[in-house]
Coordinates of C-alpha atoms in Angstrom, one line a residue:
X1 CA 98.3 -163.9 -88.6
X2 CA 98.3 -163.5 -84.8
X3 CA 101.2 -162.2 -82.9
X4 CA 101.6 -164.0 -79.7
X5 CA 97.9 -164.3 -79.4
X6 CA 97.3 -160.7 -79.6
X7 CA 94.7 -160.8 -82.5
X8 CA 91.7 -158.4 -82.7
X9 CA 89.7 -157.1 -85.7
X10 CA 90.9 -153.5 -85.7
X11 CA 93.5 -153.2 -83.1
X12 CA 97.0 -152.0 -83.9
X13 CA 100.0 -152.8 -81.7
X14 CA 102.9 -150.5 -81.3
X15 CA 106.0 -150.2 -79.1
X16 CA 105.8 -148.0 -76.0
X17 CA 109.3 -146.8 -77.1
X18 CA 107.6 -145.2 -80.2
X19 CA 105.3 -143.2 -78.0
X20 CA 107.9 -142.2 -75.4
X21 CA 110.6 -141.2 -77.8
X22 CA 108.4 -139.4 -80.1
X23 CA 109.5 -141.5 -83.0
X24 CA 106.0 -141.6 -84.6
X25 CA 105.2 -137.9 -84.2
X26 CA 104.4 -135.7 -87.1
X27 CA 104.4 -131.8 -87.2
X28 CA 102.1 -129.8 -89.4
X29 CA 103.1 -126.2 -90.0
X30 CA 100.5 -123.8 -91.3
X31 CA 101.0 -120.3 -92.4
X32 CA 98.4 -117.5 -91.9
X33 CA 98.8 -114.0 -93.4
X34 CA 96.5 -110.9 -93.2
X35 CA 96.7 -107.8 -94.9
X36 CA 95.6 -104.1 -94.1
X37 CA 94.1 -101.9 -96.6
X38 CA 93.3 -98.2 -96.8
X39 CA 89.5 -97.8 -97.4
X40 CA 87.5 -94.9 -98.4
X41 CA 86.6 -94.4 -94.7
X42 CA 90.2 -94.5 -93.4
X43 CA 93.0 -97.3 -92.9
X44 CA 92.3 -100.6 -91.2
X45 CA 94.0 -101.0 -88.0
X46 CA 95.8 -103.7 -86.1
X47 CA 94.9 -103.6 -82.5
X48 CA 94.1 -105.5 -79.3
X49 CA 91.4 -103.1 -78.3
X50 CA 88.5 -104.6 -80.0
X51 CA 85.0 -103.4 -78.8
X52 CA 82.3 -105.9 -77.8
X53 CA 84.7 -108.9 -77.9
X54 CA 85.2 -111.0 -74.8
X55 CA 88.5 -111.0 -73.0
X56 CA 89.0 -114.8 -73.3
X57 CA 89.1 -114.4 -77.0
X58 CA 91.8 -111.7 -76.9
X59 CA 93.9 -113.6 -74.2
X60 CA 96.6 -114.5 -76.7
X61 CA 97.0 -111.1 -78.2
X62 CA 100.1 -108.9 -77.4
X63 CA 99.8 -105.2 -76.9
X64 CA 99.9 -104.6 -80.7
X65 CA 97.1 -107.1 -81.4
X66 CA 99.1 -110.0 -82.8
X67 CA 99.2 -113.4 -81.3
X68 CA 102.2 -114.1 -78.9
X69 CA 104.9 -116.5 -79.7
X70 CA 104.5 -119.7 -77.8
X71 CA 100.8 -119.3 -77.3
X72 CA 98.5 -122.4 -77.5
X73 CA 95.6 -121.6 -79.8
X74 CA 92.3 -123.4 -80.4
X75 CA 89.5 -123.2 -82.9
X76 CA 88.0 -119.6 -83.1
X77 CA 91.0 -117.9 -81.3
X78 CA 92.1 -114.5 -82.6
X79 CA 95.5 -114.5 -84.3
X80 CA 95.4 -111.0 -85.4
X81 CA 93.0 -108.1 -84.1
X82 CA 92.0 -106.0 -86.9
X83 CA 89.3 -103.1 -87.2
X84 CA 88.0 -101.9 -90.5
X85 CA 86.4 -98.4 -90.3
X86 CA 82.8 -98.1 -91.8
X87 CA 80.3 -95.3 -92.3
X88 CA 77.5 -95.6 -89.8
X89 CA 74.7 -93.2 -89.7
X90 CA 72.8 -92.4 -86.5
X91 CA 69.7 -94.0 -87.8
X92 CA 71.4 -97.4 -88.1
X93 CA 72.7 -97.3 -84.4
X94 CA 71.1 -99.9 -82.1
X95 CA 68.6 -98.2 -79.6
X96 CA 71.0 -98.6 -76.6
X97 CA 73.8 -97.0 -78.6
X98 CA 71.5 -93.9 -79.5
X99 CA 70.7 -93.6 -75.7
X100 CA 74.3 -93.8 -74.7
X101 CA 75.3 -91.3 -77.2
X102 CA 72.5 -88.8 -76.4
X103 CA 72.7 -89.0 -72.6
X104 CA 76.4 -89.6 -71.9
X105 CA 78.0 -88.5 -75.0
X106 CA 79.7 -91.8 -75.4
X107 CA 81.0 -92.4 -79.0
X108 CA 79.6 -95.4 -80.6
X109 CA 82.0 -97.7 -82.4
X110 CA 82.2 -96.9 -86.2
X111 CA 84.5 -99.9 -86.8
X112 CA 83.9 -103.5 -87.9
X113 CA 85.7 -106.3 -86.3
X114 CA 87.7 -108.1 -89.1
X115 CA 90.0 -110.2 -87.1
X116 CA 91.9 -113.2 -88.4
X117 CA 90.7 -116.2 -86.4
X118 CA 91.9 -119.8 -86.4
X119 CA 89.9 -121.9 -88.6
X120 CA 87.6 -124.7 -87.4
X121 CA 89.2 -127.8 -86.2
X122 CA 92.5 -126.0 -85.9
X123 CA 94.6 -126.1 -82.7
X124 CA 98.5 -125.7 -81.9
X125 CA 101.3 -123.8 -80.9
X126 CA 102.5 -120.5 -82.3
X127 CA 106.2 -121.1 -83.5
X128 CA 106.8 -117.9 -85.5
X129 CA 105.3 -114.4 -85.9
X130 CA 106.5 -111.9 -88.4
X131 CA 105.5 -108.3 -89.2
X132 CA 106.3 -107.4 -92.8

């Protein structure tokens, strides 16, 4: 049945008031948790100093490596920066890592990045952060 002549196959009419006053708005709150363990190589660490990770992926992390309250996050953003120690023999190093170690004495990272990242299709604002 048409409403004042507004009739279209797949259209929906709503009042502007519903939009401006956020009457038809919904909130979805999701909870994310991560745990740290003590492995045979040592304890896992929560940190924002994650090697080989671009700065824009760490932009929402505080000095402790946990996402800041009020941050806007998108798919793939890091919520918690975590490193897991692993045993790496020198023969498994990439050639450039072996060169840096031999010439400059730079220690190659022996940790694996195991950060908590926002799932695919997720985005939103951080409304609460708890360290238990």
